[in-house]
């Protein structure tokens, strides 16, 4: 396996090392295979020799991916493709990671997800794609390379091609793995004795009496983390068959993937079934036709993966350890009345699950909660297809026409029984059965004409194209039945005869949108020395008003293979040198449909004098006919070198500027509309430096290659609506806003109070006065935080909020090392990040008796006992814990040993004896070790476009797999 790394790093940087060894091959053979892999890359509507690429493109081939067991295809990009950042959103099976290309491009219109193009089909995600079907991935990072996709390309473009058949003998392949995962770490939470001690102390500090009378008798109590965490099985099986003749080739595959969650696997699991058929047919010497078709079925169930308001994880963190898991003798419980409710949940022996008297609201016994969630699931069926015809004429011209489509069905179903989990979390009125089904069809057609000519030392490639796209042809409906004659989800059915009053249904249709595009590209080089690429795309979209239907997106890039010049001396230091640079303008229209218009919506009913009700309509928002595209311009310069024969060095520097950012703006309620209108209101910059250094060497049967990358990103908001200084961004519980979009600072930066220590005595409180002699913190007591009066006005309020840190990492790095000796191979991959902060919001602020992490044992308990951690209090008059401050922020730096794999390939004579061309066995460890000072479950936290807020993050599993790859 040879991992090919592109010349530029991704925006939220990546540093990684790649090492591959073909131990049974000679050095010459290895180099020849490498050259074949690097020969061409996809550049959108065509290919180009990699040595002549002038844009910033990262490339991965099938050989780079086949040995990486991953639950989702996006995960194989983590640390493998320079220029792209892949961060886990949660460890829940089937959860989509956050994928970003060169930083955060926008803070308004849609997500910052890149544009995915699979076999020429634009799709919104690749969750449906089977990893083993992938032939290659190209990441178009800069404006010059991505501009061919125009208005959809501002956030980066990722091209995926699937495998095709080759002529010759029939080829069959099996790749499978099975293993088990578990939690890599647990939080250090208070046990029952420690918890009671802290609760008593907090009440005494507030002038109350202790609530636990015999603390020492409580012991360790219940470890709720032991209740929710379990081992989880994972398996993957992929089978493919391919072949063909001079006239026709085909590739077909079948795949099955199943994963249990490490948190309550009965309600956290994922299954995926894939099938694919690709074929190509040369009908005539000048005519080739072909198709791709993929079908994917998924079924999943999941818990709240990063939320503080209930669910097993949040409950396990916050529940008191004095509550038992189950109760065998109700009369022995101090609050026995809770256990007499007829809807209480019981275990298999008829014992009720324990109910906490101290911690309530959405927090509940996880085992009891699980019983209320059984039978819930989400499902989807996706069918993606492409047919094309290619005509070659006059030797130099090729015309290609394709029709692409995606048909998706999805939905969910669940049964809610009557239950009693606590006095504040119950359903004692009626049960309900719910089902929702939706479907969507999207299609497009594209036509391209390519002219290719070589004359003298000149090489010219000209592309002209046209496309038409239909989106969101969709509909959906849902149905709910109430008061079913069962409390068991297995017996719940829509076949019950339910009175009409207990039935409800709704249906809806989507709003169709259309886009038309015209595009062209010129690629020229002279004697492989002087390189030029120019691109122009013009897009028209129905999402905008008539005056702003159309946008134009130009790009240009230049390259110079300096080492191909006659004056370049042959030397053993710098063996080759290429300089390249480019500039391009890209667009973004990822807003909901027709936001420029003020559509009338129902629900505004009214009555006349006869008191009869009439259906009324009113505008849902204000119209904005001046709404237009976001535009992102990007400038990139780079140098690629080979030095000392075995080293490859690449340096990229870029600046990406986004203007006219689309974002909803707040308007007063008296305007009378329900939705805030959209406007073009902001600008943002991303500046980055990307460095890659690779090394490769073989010594007989042993070989080693290594590639290390490091990148730095500076993100800055430069303009907001109506020249505002900041806008509130993410919030947390009753605390309110914890991060902002503020001019001059990074996207989603943390702002709050800066603590200057802890008051040790009343004299320090009395000495902290304003210019008029008043106390700056009149509600403080010894042991409370000292808040810094930043603006010097003698008051402590949000005017004293200061910048506390980035939520987006400044640096991301990784390294991979692969070594082969004869038939043995070893791969080690690690990655990490630095320069960011994580907001740890694991404890519920509105539940005074919620449990703590053991860090609270370092609290202030008297003069001199702590200068960094405040005293415990139920009332918290100084708002030590109920207001945002640096107390909640921790460093998000980490280094993770992400993957370790040891493999063995049977000798060729042995595999051939059983009729196989290759048999390889391997053992893989995932998330083996994590080095971090962060005290939560997992420092790798994305959360879509809200980075670095830990609300009870579902951690990634530490998994060990055994696998086999067999080829015939």
mmCIF file of N, CA and C in Angstrom, residues 29 44 102 106 125 214 235 304 336-338 351 409 430 625 659 697 703 721 955 964:
data_model
loop_
_atom_site.group_PDB
_atom_site.id
_atom_site.type_symbol
_atom_site.label_atom_id
_atom_site.label_comp_id
_atom_site.label_asym_id
_atom_site.label_seq_id
_atom_site.Cartn_x
_atom_site.Cartn_y
_atom_site.Cartn_z
ATOM 1 N N UNK A 29 10.839 -1.479 -8.677
ATOM 2 C CA UNK A 29 9.445 -1.855 -8.844
ATOM 3 C C UNK A 29 8.545 -0.949 -8.013
ATOM 4 N N UNK A 44 -12.130 17.656 -11.739
ATOM 5 C CA UNK A 44 -13.485 18.113 -12.019
ATOM 6 C C UNK A 44 -13.735 18.135 -13.507
ATOM 7 N N UNK A 102 -9.924 23.767 4.640
ATOM 8 C CA UNK A 102 -9.276 25.065 4.859
ATOM 9 C C UNK A 102 -10.126 26.006 5.715
ATOM 10 N N UNK A 106 -17.971 30.253 6.317
ATOM 11 C CA UNK A 106 -19.146 31.103 6.514
ATOM 12 C C UNK A 106 -19.673 30.933 7.923
ATOM 13 N N UNK A 125 -24.128 14.295 1.163
ATOM 14 C CA UNK A 125 -23.248 13.591 2.078
ATOM 15 C C UNK A 125 -22.843 12.274 1.423
ATOM 16 N N UNK A 214 -25.620 10.624 58.221
ATOM 17 C CA UNK A 214 -24.562 9.650 58.504
ATOM 18 C C UNK A 214 -23.755 9.411 57.233
ATOM 19 N N UNK A 235 -18.785 -5.212 13.274
ATOM 20 C CA UNK A 235 -18.407 -6.119 12.196
ATOM 21 C C UNK A 235 -18.638 -5.459 10.854
ATOM 22 N N UNK A 304 -29.107 10.986 22.991
ATOM 23 C CA UNK A 304 -28.630 12.362 22.942
ATOM 24 C C UNK A 304 -27.106 12.336 23.052
ATOM 25 N N UNK A 336 -40.423 6.587 49.794
ATOM 26 C CA UNK A 336 -41.087 5.417 49.223
ATOM 27 C C UNK A 336 -42.319 5.764 48.407
ATOM 28 N N UNK A 337 -42.895 6.937 48.587
ATOM 29 C CA UNK A 337 -44.129 7.278 47.858
ATOM 30 C C UNK A 337 -43.923 7.270 46.350
ATOM 31 N N UNK A 338 -42.701 7.571 45.876
ATOM 32 C CA UNK A 338 -42.435 7.569 44.439
ATOM 33 C C UNK A 338 -42.642 6.184 43.837
ATOM 34 N N UNK A 351 -38.624 -5.584 40.301
ATOM 35 C CA UNK A 351 -38.175 -4.539 41.214
ATOM 36 C C UNK A 351 -38.161 -3.191 40.507
ATOM 37 N N UNK A 409 -35.527 7.727 0.382
ATOM 38 C CA UNK A 409 -36.658 7.534 1.287
ATOM 39 C C UNK A 409 -36.086 7.425 2.697
ATOM 40 N N UNK A 430 -51.244 9.411 28.301
ATOM 41 C CA UNK A 430 -51.552 8.438 27.250
ATOM 42 C C UNK A 430 -50.260 7.985 26.577
ATOM 43 N N UNK A 625 -35.419 41.588 -1.748
ATOM 44 C CA UNK A 625 -35.072 41.319 -3.154
ATOM 45 C C UNK A 625 -33.598 41.532 -3.467
ATOM 46 N N UNK A 659 -17.030 37.343 1.723
ATOM 47 C CA UNK A 659 -17.780 38.585 1.928
ATOM 48 C C UNK A 659 -19.253 38.353 1.602
ATOM 49 N N UNK A 697 12.284 5.165 1.661
ATOM 50 C CA UNK A 697 13.531 4.448 1.450
ATOM 51 C C UNK A 697 13.276 2.957 1.590
ATOM 52 N N UNK A 703 11.455 -1.772 4.064
ATOM 53 C CA UNK A 703 11.264 -0.437 3.515
ATOM 54 C C UNK A 703 10.516 0.435 4.496
ATOM 55 N N UNK A 721 -23.181 42.584 10.840
ATOM 56 C CA UNK A 721 -24.349 43.369 10.433
ATOM 57 C C UNK A 721 -24.313 44.782 11.016
ATOM 58 N N UNK A 955 -18.343 9.590 23.915
ATOM 59 C CA UNK A 955 -16.928 9.395 23.553
ATOM 60 C C UNK A 955 -16.753 8.349 22.465
ATOM 61 N N UNK A 964 -9.584 -9.766 7.728
ATOM 62 C CA UNK A 964 -8.949 -10.542 6.661
ATOM 63 C C UNK A 964 -9.311 -9.920 5.324
#
